[in-house]
Short mmCIF file of C-alpha atoms and ligand atoms in Angstrom, two decimals:
data_model
loop_
_atom_site.label_atom_id
_atom_site.label_comp_id
_atom_site.label_asym_id
_atom_site.label_seq_id
_atom_site.Cartn_x
_atom_site.Cartn_y
_atom_site.Cartn_z
CA MET X 1 25.45 17.61 -16.47
CA TYR X 2 21.83 17.33 -14.94
CA SER X 3 18.77 19.08 -16.02
CA VAL X 4 16.70 20.84 -13.25
CA VAL X 5 14.18 17.97 -13.22
CA GLN X 6 16.97 15.53 -12.97
CA ILE X 7 18.60 17.39 -10.16
CA LYS X 8 15.28 17.58 -8.21
CA ILE X 9 14.89 13.68 -8.54
CA LYS X 10 18.52 13.20 -7.57
CA ARG X 11 17.79 15.24 -4.42
CA VAL X 12 14.74 13.19 -3.58
CA ILE X 13 16.55 10.03 -4.16
CA MET X 14 19.51 11.14 -1.85
CA ASP X 15 17.32 12.13 0.86
CA LYS X 16 17.97 10.53 4.32
CA PHE X 17 16.46 10.47 7.74
CA VAL X 18 18.73 11.27 10.50
CA ILE X 19 17.40 9.86 13.74
CA ASN X 20 18.67 10.20 17.28
CA GLY X 21 16.67 7.61 18.93
CA GLY X 22 15.76 6.49 22.50
CA LYS X 23 13.03 9.14 23.08
CA PRO X 24 9.60 7.92 24.23
CA LEU X 25 6.94 9.45 21.83
CA GLU X 26 4.11 11.39 23.27
CA GLY X 27 1.29 13.24 21.71
CA GLU X 28 -1.09 12.94 18.83
CA ILE X 29 -0.63 11.75 15.22
CA GLU X 30 -3.38 12.35 12.54
CA ILE X 31 -3.72 9.57 9.89
CA SER X 32 -3.95 10.52 6.31
CA GLY X 33 -6.00 9.02 3.49
CA ALA X 34 -5.25 5.42 2.42
CA LYS X 35 -2.79 4.96 -0.44
CA ASN X 36 -3.89 1.66 -1.45
CA GLU X 37 -7.47 3.01 -1.75
CA ALA X 38 -6.73 6.19 -3.60
CA LEU X 39 -4.87 4.41 -6.37
CA PRO X 40 -7.67 2.13 -7.64
CA LEU X 41 -10.28 4.85 -7.22
CA THR X 42 -8.14 7.20 -9.37
CA VAL X 43 -7.99 4.60 -12.05
CA ALA X 44 -11.62 3.80 -11.80
CA SER X 45 -12.49 7.41 -12.58
CA ILE X 46 -11.60 6.77 -16.11
CA LEU X 47 -14.54 4.31 -16.62
CA THR X 48 -16.73 7.36 -17.49
CA ASP X 49 -16.17 10.71 -19.28
CA ASP X 50 -17.56 12.70 -16.38
CA VAL X 51 -15.58 14.48 -13.77
CA SER X 52 -14.95 12.66 -10.42
CA ILE X 53 -13.91 14.19 -7.16
CA ILE X 54 -11.74 12.18 -4.66
CA SER X 55 -11.28 13.78 -1.35
CA ASN X 56 -8.95 13.12 1.73
CA ILE X 57 -6.04 12.07 -0.57
CA SER X 58 -2.53 12.09 0.82
CA ASP X 59 0.43 13.76 -0.75
CA LEU X 60 2.36 10.55 -1.82
CA ALA X 61 4.88 9.76 -4.58
CA ASP X 62 2.72 6.69 -5.69
CA LEU X 63 -0.29 8.85 -6.15
CA ARG X 64 1.67 11.42 -8.29
CA SER X 65 3.02 8.47 -10.33
CA MET X 66 -0.55 7.25 -11.03
CA ILE X 67 -1.61 10.79 -12.03
CA SER X 68 1.30 11.04 -14.47
CA LEU X 69 0.34 7.70 -15.93
CA LEU X 70 -3.16 8.70 -16.34
CA GLU X 71 -2.01 12.02 -18.03
CA VAL X 72 -0.08 10.03 -20.58
CA LEU X 73 -3.59 8.47 -21.52
CA GLY X 74 -5.19 11.71 -21.86
CA VAL X 75 -6.67 12.22 -18.42
CA LYS X 76 -6.62 15.75 -16.73
CA SER X 77 -6.10 15.92 -13.12
CA GLU X 78 -5.80 18.79 -10.61
CA ILE X 79 -5.10 18.47 -6.92
CA LYS X 80 -6.18 21.31 -4.55
CA GLY X 81 -5.37 20.61 -0.82
CA ASN X 82 -6.12 17.03 -0.36
CA VAL X 83 -8.96 16.88 -3.11
CA LEU X 84 -8.22 15.34 -6.41
CA ARG X 85 -10.41 16.35 -9.53
CA ILE X 86 -10.16 13.86 -12.36
CA ASP X 87 -11.44 14.73 -15.88
CA PRO X 88 -11.14 11.75 -17.99
CA SER X 89 -13.20 13.07 -21.04
CA GLY X 90 -9.88 13.12 -23.24
CA CYS X 91 -8.71 9.55 -22.20
CA ASP X 92 -8.11 8.00 -25.67
CA GLY X 93 -4.60 6.71 -25.12
CA TYR X 94 -4.28 2.86 -24.39
CA GLU X 95 -0.55 2.46 -23.72
CA ALA X 96 1.03 2.52 -20.22
CA PRO X 97 4.76 2.67 -20.87
CA TYR X 98 7.36 0.69 -19.09
CA ASP X 99 9.08 3.82 -17.47
CA LEU X 100 5.84 4.73 -15.61
CA VAL X 101 4.64 1.14 -14.79
CA ARG X 102 7.96 0.11 -13.38
CA LYS X 103 7.78 2.68 -10.62
CA MET X 104 4.62 1.19 -9.14
CA ARG X 105 2.80 -2.03 -9.57
CA ALA X 106 -0.56 -0.64 -9.10
CA SER X 107 -0.23 0.90 -12.63
CA VAL X 108 -1.40 -2.51 -13.87
CA TYR X 109 -4.86 -1.44 -12.67
CA VAL X 110 -5.16 0.57 -16.04
CA LEU X 111 -5.32 -2.83 -17.81
CA GLY X 112 -8.81 -3.53 -16.44
CA ALA X 113 -10.02 -0.01 -16.58
CA LEU X 114 -8.80 0.64 -20.29
CA LEU X 115 -10.50 -2.67 -21.22
CA GLY X 116 -13.66 -1.32 -19.64
CA ARG X 117 -13.35 2.02 -21.33
CA LEU X 118 -11.75 1.56 -24.87
CA GLY X 119 -11.86 -2.29 -25.18
CA ARG X 120 -8.13 -2.25 -25.62
CA ALA X 121 -4.77 -1.70 -23.62
CA LYS X 122 -1.12 -2.06 -24.08
CA VAL X 123 0.50 -1.99 -20.58
CA SER X 124 4.03 -2.83 -19.66
CA PHE X 125 4.45 -6.05 -17.70
CA PRO X 126 5.22 -4.98 -14.30
CA GLY X 127 7.84 -7.51 -13.41
CA GLY X 128 9.03 -8.57 -9.79
CA CYS X 129 10.22 -6.40 -7.01
CA VAL X 130 12.18 -6.58 -3.78
CA ILE X 131 9.25 -7.96 -1.90
CA GLY X 132 8.90 -11.12 -4.25
CA THR X 133 8.15 -12.08 -7.62
CA ARG X 134 4.62 -10.66 -7.63
CA PRO X 135 2.97 -12.47 -10.59
CA ILE X 136 0.00 -11.16 -12.34
CA ASP X 137 -1.36 -14.44 -13.60
CA LEU X 138 -4.73 -14.13 -11.79
CA HIS X 139 -5.28 -10.64 -13.20
CA LEU X 140 -4.86 -11.90 -16.75
CA MET X 141 -6.78 -15.09 -16.14
CA GLY X 142 -9.74 -13.04 -14.75
CA LEU X 143 -9.60 -10.75 -17.71
CA GLU X 144 -9.37 -13.46 -20.23
CA LYS X 145 -12.48 -15.20 -18.55
CA LEU X 146 -14.39 -11.87 -19.32
CA GLY X 147 -13.47 -12.22 -22.91
CA ALA X 148 -10.42 -10.42 -23.37
CA ARG X 149 -7.65 -11.62 -25.84
CA ILE X 150 -4.22 -11.23 -24.23
CA LYS X 151 -0.79 -11.68 -25.42
CA ILE X 152 2.54 -10.73 -24.03
CA GLU X 153 5.03 -9.06 -26.58
CA HIS X 154 8.38 -7.31 -25.91
CA GLY X 155 7.60 -6.82 -22.13
CA TYR X 156 4.15 -5.46 -22.76
CA ILE X 157 0.66 -6.98 -22.01
CA ILE X 158 -1.51 -6.49 -25.16
CA ALA X 159 -5.24 -6.86 -24.57
CA ASP X 160 -8.31 -6.27 -26.48
CA ALA X 161 -12.09 -7.25 -26.46
CA ASP X 162 -14.88 -6.78 -28.78
CA LYS X 163 -16.95 -7.12 -25.81
CA LEU X 164 -16.59 -8.15 -22.31
CA VAL X 165 -19.10 -10.84 -20.83
CA GLY X 166 -19.80 -11.66 -17.34
CA THR X 167 -18.84 -15.03 -16.02
CA GLU X 168 -17.79 -16.88 -12.87
CA ILE X 169 -14.11 -16.49 -11.89
CA PHE X 170 -12.08 -17.84 -8.95
CA LEU X 171 -9.39 -15.38 -7.96
CA SER X 172 -7.44 -17.08 -5.23
CA GLY X 173 -3.68 -18.09 -5.62
CA ILE X 174 -1.31 -20.03 -3.48
CA HIS X 175 -1.07 -17.17 -1.14
CA GLY X 176 -4.84 -16.46 -0.90
CA PRO X 177 -6.95 -13.92 -2.65
CA SER X 178 -5.23 -11.13 -4.80
CA VAL X 179 -6.17 -7.56 -4.14
CA GLY X 180 -4.80 -6.45 -7.49
CA ALA X 181 -6.56 -9.09 -9.51
CA THR X 182 -9.76 -8.40 -7.63
CA VAL X 183 -9.42 -4.58 -8.62
CA ASN X 184 -8.57 -5.37 -12.21
CA VAL X 185 -11.43 -7.61 -12.73
CA MET X 186 -13.96 -5.42 -11.02
CA LEU X 187 -12.77 -2.55 -13.27
CA ALA X 188 -13.23 -4.58 -16.35
CA ALA X 189 -16.69 -6.25 -15.22
CA VAL X 190 -18.65 -3.28 -14.13
CA LYS X 191 -19.39 -2.42 -17.76
CA ALA X 192 -19.39 -5.94 -19.06
CA GLU X 193 -22.49 -7.64 -20.50
CA GLY X 194 -24.35 -9.64 -17.91
CA VAL X 195 -23.23 -10.76 -14.41
CA THR X 196 -19.79 -11.54 -13.15
CA VAL X 197 -19.32 -13.44 -10.02
CA ILE X 198 -15.83 -13.34 -8.43
CA LYS X 199 -15.27 -16.02 -5.91
CA GLU X 200 -12.35 -15.89 -3.49
CA ALA X 201 -12.28 -12.15 -3.94
CA SER X 202 -10.10 -10.07 -1.70
CA CYS X 203 -11.90 -8.74 1.38
CA GLU X 204 -9.56 -5.81 2.09
CA PRO X 205 -11.28 -2.58 2.99
CA GLN X 206 -9.96 -0.89 -0.21
CA ILE X 207 -12.02 -3.39 -2.12
CA THR X 208 -15.24 -2.41 -0.19
CA GLU X 209 -14.28 1.34 -0.85
CA LEU X 210 -13.74 0.67 -4.56
CA ALA X 211 -17.06 -0.97 -4.74
CA ASP X 212 -18.82 1.90 -2.95
CA PHE X 213 -17.20 4.42 -5.32
CA LEU X 214 -17.96 2.44 -8.49
CA ASN X 215 -21.68 1.89 -7.19
CA SER X 216 -21.96 5.79 -6.74
CA MET X 217 -20.79 5.86 -10.44
CA GLY X 218 -23.69 3.84 -11.27
CA ALA X 219 -22.12 0.28 -11.22
CA LYS X 220 -24.16 -2.57 -9.35
CA ILE X 221 -21.74 -4.44 -7.23
CA GLU X 222 -22.89 -6.71 -4.33
CA GLY X 223 -20.97 -8.63 -1.70
CA ALA X 224 -17.99 -6.34 -1.29
CA GLY X 225 -16.04 -7.17 1.83
CA THR X 226 -16.91 -10.85 1.44
CA PRO X 227 -15.31 -13.43 -0.71
CA VAL X 228 -18.06 -13.41 -3.28
CA LEU X 229 -18.44 -10.30 -5.39
CA ILE X 230 -21.58 -10.15 -7.72
CA ILE X 231 -21.25 -7.52 -10.52
CA HIS X 232 -24.30 -6.76 -12.67
CA GLY X 233 -22.79 -5.12 -15.82
CA VAL X 234 -24.24 -1.71 -16.72
CA LYS X 235 -23.91 0.21 -20.02
CA GLU X 236 -22.87 3.61 -18.63
CA LEU X 237 -21.20 5.18 -15.45
CA HIS X 238 -20.98 8.68 -14.36
CA GLY X 239 -18.82 10.86 -12.30
CA ALA X 240 -18.92 10.48 -8.55
CA LYS X 241 -17.50 11.98 -5.38
CA HIS X 242 -15.84 9.84 -2.71
CA GLU X 243 -13.70 10.50 0.42
CA VAL X 244 -10.91 8.13 1.03
CA ILE X 245 -10.81 6.36 4.33
CA PRO X 246 -7.66 6.77 6.75
CA ASP X 247 -4.78 4.55 5.97
CA ARG X 248 -4.75 1.54 8.30
CA ILE X 249 -1.13 0.71 7.47
CA GLU X 250 0.04 4.28 8.41
CA ALA X 251 -2.16 3.98 11.59
CA ALA X 252 -0.49 0.66 12.51
CA THR X 253 2.98 2.09 11.64
CA TYR X 254 2.35 4.74 14.29
CA MET X 255 0.76 2.58 16.79
CA ILE X 256 4.00 0.35 16.67
CA ALA X 257 6.13 3.71 16.79
CA GLY X 258 4.29 4.34 20.41
CA VAL X 259 5.07 0.92 21.52
CA ILE X 260 8.63 0.67 20.24
CA THR X 261 9.59 3.85 21.99
CA ARG X 262 7.73 2.72 25.16
CA GLY X 263 5.62 5.92 24.61
CA ASN X 264 2.16 6.99 24.77
CA LEU X 265 0.42 8.16 21.49
CA LEU X 266 -3.05 9.15 20.41
CA ILE X 267 -3.67 7.86 16.83
CA LYS X 268 -6.37 10.10 15.54
CA ASN X 269 -8.51 9.48 12.56
CA CYS X 270 -8.38 5.70 12.17
CA ILE X 271 -10.86 2.91 11.78
CA VAL X 272 -10.63 0.40 14.63
CA LYS X 273 -12.25 -2.47 12.76
CA HIS X 274 -9.60 -2.32 10.18
CA LEU X 275 -6.82 -2.46 12.80
CA GLU X 276 -8.21 -5.51 14.82
CA ALA X 277 -5.35 -8.05 13.97
CA VAL X 278 -2.66 -5.51 14.77
CA ILE X 279 -4.31 -4.22 17.98
CA GLU X 280 -4.82 -7.85 19.14
CA LYS X 281 -1.01 -8.63 18.60
CA LEU X 282 0.03 -5.35 20.27
CA ARG X 283 -2.14 -6.23 23.36
CA GLU X 284 -0.52 -9.65 23.42
CA ILE X 285 2.87 -8.12 23.43
CA GLY X 286 1.84 -5.99 26.47
CA ALA X 287 0.83 -2.68 25.00
CA GLU X 288 -2.07 -0.84 26.61
CA ILE X 289 -4.59 0.12 24.03
CA THR X 290 -7.73 2.02 24.67
CA TYR X 291 -10.39 3.66 22.42
CA GLU X 292 -10.97 7.38 22.95
CA ASP X 293 -13.56 9.52 21.10
CA ASP X 294 -11.20 10.85 18.59
CA GLY X 295 -8.87 7.90 18.33
CA VAL X 296 -7.03 4.95 19.67
CA ARG X 297 -4.45 5.48 22.47
CA VAL X 298 -1.32 3.20 22.51
CA LYS X 299 0.86 3.08 25.65
CA ALA X 300 3.65 0.79 26.37
CA LYS X 301 6.47 0.25 29.06
CA ASP X 302 8.86 -2.66 29.67
CA PRO X 303 8.72 -5.53 30.26
CA LEU X 304 7.02 -6.60 26.96
CA LYS X 305 6.31 -10.15 25.70
CA PRO X 306 7.35 -11.99 22.47
CA VAL X 307 4.66 -13.27 20.20
CA ASN X 308 4.15 -15.36 17.08
CA ILE X 309 2.67 -13.87 14.15
CA ARG X 310 1.51 -15.06 10.59
CA THR X 311 0.70 -12.56 8.02
CA ALA X 312 -2.41 -13.16 5.91
CA PRO X 313 -4.95 -11.36 3.64
CA PHE X 314 -7.48 -9.02 5.60
CA PRO X 315 -8.92 -9.52 8.20
CA GLY X 316 -5.54 -11.27 9.09
CA PHE X 317 -2.41 -9.62 10.29
CA PRO X 318 -1.32 -7.45 7.23
CA THR X 319 1.98 -8.18 5.42
CA ASP X 320 2.36 -4.38 4.93
CA VAL X 321 2.93 -4.24 8.83
CA GLN X 322 5.34 -7.18 9.09
CA PRO X 323 8.57 -5.19 9.02
CA GLN X 324 7.31 -2.63 11.44
CA ILE X 325 6.28 -5.21 14.12
CA MET X 326 9.43 -7.17 13.38
CA SER X 327 11.46 -4.12 14.41
CA LEU X 328 9.41 -3.95 17.64
CA LEU X 329 9.86 -7.61 18.43
CA ALA X 330 13.54 -7.25 17.85
CA THR X 331 13.48 -5.05 21.07
CA VAL X 332 11.29 -7.53 23.17
CA PRO X 333 13.38 -10.05 25.06
CA GLY X 334 12.40 -13.70 24.17
CA ILE X 335 11.84 -15.48 20.82
CA SER X 336 9.10 -14.22 18.50
CA VAL X 337 8.36 -16.11 15.35
CA ILE X 338 6.99 -14.37 12.19
CA THR X 339 5.78 -16.16 9.33
CA GLU X 340 5.14 -14.39 6.02
CA GLY X 341 2.07 -15.76 4.64
CA VAL X 342 1.55 -13.24 1.71
CA TYR X 343 5.10 -12.57 0.28
CA PRO X 344 7.52 -15.47 1.42
CA ASP X 345 10.53 -13.35 0.37
CA ARG X 346 9.46 -10.15 2.13
CA PHE X 347 12.59 -10.03 4.42
CA ILE X 348 14.99 -7.60 2.80
CA HIS X 349 14.92 -5.34 5.92
CA VAL X 350 16.24 -8.09 8.22
CA SER X 351 20.01 -7.70 7.29
CA GLU X 352 19.61 -3.98 7.98
CA LEU X 353 17.98 -4.64 11.36
CA ASN X 354 20.82 -7.11 12.17
CA ARG X 355 23.39 -4.28 11.48
CA MET X 356 21.57 -2.31 14.36
CA GLY X 357 22.19 -5.20 16.66
CA ALA X 358 18.96 -7.31 16.19
CA ASP X 359 19.23 -10.99 16.20
CA ILE X 360 16.98 -12.28 13.47
CA LYS X 361 17.29 -15.47 11.41
CA VAL X 362 15.17 -16.13 8.26
CA ASP X 363 14.56 -19.65 6.85
CA ASN X 364 12.30 -19.64 3.93
CA ALA X 365 9.09 -17.67 5.02
CA VAL X 366 9.74 -17.72 8.69
CA ALA X 367 11.78 -15.27 10.71
CA VAL X 368 12.99 -16.17 14.15
CA VAL X 369 13.56 -12.94 16.21
CA LYS X 370 15.55 -13.21 19.39
CA GLY X 371 14.76 -9.86 21.06
CA VAL X 372 17.58 -7.84 22.51
CA GLU X 373 17.74 -5.34 25.21
CA LYS X 374 18.54 -2.26 22.93
CA LEU X 375 19.15 -1.72 19.24
CA SER X 376 22.16 0.41 18.46
CA GLY X 377 22.00 3.16 15.74
CA ALA X 378 23.65 2.49 12.51
CA PRO X 379 23.61 3.62 8.77
CA VAL X 380 20.98 1.56 7.16
CA MET X 381 19.25 1.56 3.66
CA ALA X 382 15.52 1.42 2.99
CA SER X 383 14.91 -0.77 -0.02
CA GLU X 384 11.22 -0.96 -0.04
CA LEU X 385 8.27 1.15 1.51
CA ARG X 386 7.28 -0.88 4.66
CA GLY X 387 10.75 -2.26 5.18
CA GLY X 388 11.87 1.37 5.24
CA ALA X 389 9.19 2.29 7.74
CA GLY X 390 10.34 -0.64 9.88
CA LEU X 391 13.93 0.76 9.89
CA VAL X 392 12.69 4.25 10.85
CA LEU X 393 10.83 2.65 13.84
CA ALA X 394 13.99 0.69 14.79
CA GLY X 395 16.03 4.03 14.69
CA LEU X 396 13.50 5.73 16.98
CA SER X 397 14.05 3.05 19.61
CA ALA X 398 17.77 2.71 19.07
CA ILE X 399 20.70 4.06 21.09
CA ASN X 400 22.45 6.94 19.30
CA GLN X 401 22.22 7.94 15.73
CA THR X 402 20.56 5.92 12.81
CA VAL X 403 20.76 7.30 9.23
CA VAL X 404 18.07 5.74 6.94
CA SER X 405 19.05 6.28 3.35
CA ARG X 406 16.88 6.09 0.16
CA VAL X 407 13.75 7.36 2.02
CA TYR X 408 12.11 7.87 -1.36
CA HIS X 409 10.95 4.39 -0.67
CA ILE X 410 9.13 5.76 2.27
CA ASP X 411 7.77 8.86 0.53
CA ARG X 412 5.82 6.52 -1.72
CA GLY X 413 3.34 5.73 0.89
CA TYR X 414 3.66 7.95 3.99
CA GLU X 415 2.85 11.53 3.88
CA SER X 416 5.45 13.73 5.89
CA MET X 417 6.57 10.91 8.08
CA GLU X 418 9.26 12.96 9.56
CA LYS X 419 7.21 15.74 10.40
CA LYS X 420 4.47 13.54 12.09
CA LEU X 421 7.03 11.97 14.04
CA ALA X 422 8.91 15.12 15.11
CA ASN X 423 5.46 16.50 16.28
CA VAL X 424 5.37 13.77 18.95
CA GLY X 425 8.97 14.14 20.32
CA ALA X 426 11.09 12.28 17.77
CA ASP X 427 14.47 13.69 17.05
CA ILE X 428 14.24 12.94 13.17
CA LYS X 429 15.45 15.24 10.39
CA ARG X 430 15.25 14.83 6.59
CA VAL X 431 18.65 15.60 5.04
CA SER X 432 19.30 16.15 1.24
CA GLU X 433 22.61 15.75 0.03
N1 LIG Z 1 -0.41 -13.17 -6.53
C1 LIG Z 1 -0.34 -14.21 -7.49
N2 LIG Z 1 -0.88 -13.97 -8.76
C2 LIG Z 1 -1.48 -12.90 -9.11
C3 LIG Z 1 -1.43 -11.75 -8.14
C4 LIG Z 1 -1.07 -11.95 -6.96
O1 LIG Z 1 0.21 -15.31 -7.33
O2 LIG Z 1 -1.95 -12.60 -10.21
C5 LIG Z 1 0.20 -13.43 -5.25
C6 LIG Z 1 1.17 -12.46 -4.80
O3 LIG Z 1 2.49 -12.85 -5.34
C7 LIG Z 1 1.07 -12.47 -3.36
C8 LIG Z 1 -0.45 -12.79 -3.12
O4 LIG Z 1 -0.93 -13.12 -4.37
O5 LIG Z 1 1.66 -13.71 -2.84
C9 LIG Z 1 -1.23 -11.44 -2.63
O6 LIG Z 1 -0.90 -10.39 -3.65
P1 LIG Z 1 -1.90 -9.19 -3.96
O7 LIG Z 1 -2.15 -9.33 -5.43
O8 LIG Z 1 -2.98 -9.21 -3.07
O9 LIG Z 1 -1.06 -8.06 -3.84
P2 LIG Z 1 -0.97 -6.56 -4.72
O10 LIG Z 1 -2.39 -6.36 -5.16
O11 LIG Z 1 0.05 -6.59 -5.75
C10 LIG Z 1 -1.52 -4.98 -2.65
C11 LIG Z 1 -0.98 -3.88 -2.15
C12 LIG Z 1 0.37 -4.33 -1.33
C13 LIG Z 1 -0.01 -5.21 -0.46
C14 LIG Z 1 -0.75 -6.51 -0.91
C15 LIG Z 1 -1.29 -7.60 0.07
C16 LIG Z 1 -1.70 -2.11 -3.41
C17 LIG Z 1 -1.49 -0.94 -4.39
N3 LIG Z 1 -0.64 -2.80 -3.16
O12 LIG Z 1 -0.63 -5.67 -3.66
O13 LIG Z 1 0.72 -3.08 -0.71
O14 LIG Z 1 1.25 -5.71 0.26
O15 LIG Z 1 -1.79 -6.02 -1.58
O16 LIG Z 1 -2.03 -6.90 1.03
O17 LIG Z 1 -2.81 -2.03 -3.01
C18 LIG Z 1 2.43 -1.64 0.10
O18 LIG Z 1 1.48 -0.66 0.30
O19 LIG Z 1 3.62 -1.37 0.63
C19 LIG Z 1 2.15 -2.87 -0.61
C20 LIG Z 1 2.92 -3.58 -1.08
#
């Protein structure tokens, strides 16, 4: 016997995309607000008691999970269209439970924000996931350097601080700077006493946007977008308004959709300087990419050329676009080599692509892709967000029908993917069982 809520969740979990591939996509796709920016901004809003307004948010499962988590802490939120209004005045809870944190690793951002707001936090340890072990040692090291006492008990991180004090922190791990650790330390440091200098900070666009948002709340952060962030602690922050920038990973995904179907797409509302590494590789593959007043046009026809790619932190080629470009390279005759420089184990999609006729072999963090003439449709399963997007792209180019199950992974980070693709000529339907 299921309750109404359980039935709803079960439905979403059982949703599939049924794709009849082989149709070149033509038309325009409008890009939505960036998931990985909206998440830290939403958490940053709890650093004051005032209301903040975040516009251009996308309707995404991850953002809904974050809002539910903040609700548990006493934060009131309201979404009207694509505008999120956050009222954190009642935020006095300090415990982020396992059931909410396990859904989404970005939940760990509440650790830094709660330390900044209440001086204490108890947050479920997020654990690993299908893209890798995903440790949070750098987050914890950074917060400890600011003066937090941290212990791990029964799967929870328990942190408290009488006061946080600015210091110098190196945030780079073996795979380069950490986006999440940079966010967490920024959130704790903005209200710390004195100056915090983060060296080897993440340079991803969402860090620059977070710094802009915090500065408009009254923080004093310099150097965002460079590896050295200087944060002058302030006593109080106030509410602010911010518009989320377009999602560069969504834009890259649809650019690749244009190339893999050998189509002609105008990707509207995207920021070219955030997409340079992807554009350069698509050009090397042989796609024609031109800039128009309202977007980037992507056209492709055979023959295309194989390439070698290494994923890296921004401004390098994004790991979040690795599965999608792998699907494309699987359809480009010749040998391409993809090295995963951020998550050495992010290859769970490979066996599914091989079920569609791809010829891909993985050794450690390196995938050797031997392109084939055509992929053939098959039932496949999404196991994570970007891997799932890669399978959809493969299905769009494949002969006959592909059924991608577990699309709830895709719904975490793509707003209405099937509608956007159907609007440009894809034969794709969401089917609920
Ligand atoms: N790392 C450590 N220690 C840490 C933190 C990270 O060793 O304390 C390692 C990671 O294991 C990884 C590397 O550092 O090898 C980079 O991880 P990072 O911390 O930068 O990743 P993240 O903050 O957990 C964000 C995005 C991911 C994206 C990565 C890399 C959000 C909410 N998530 O994760 O996005 O892949 O940066 O760009 O912003 C996605 O959107 O599908 C997604 C997974």
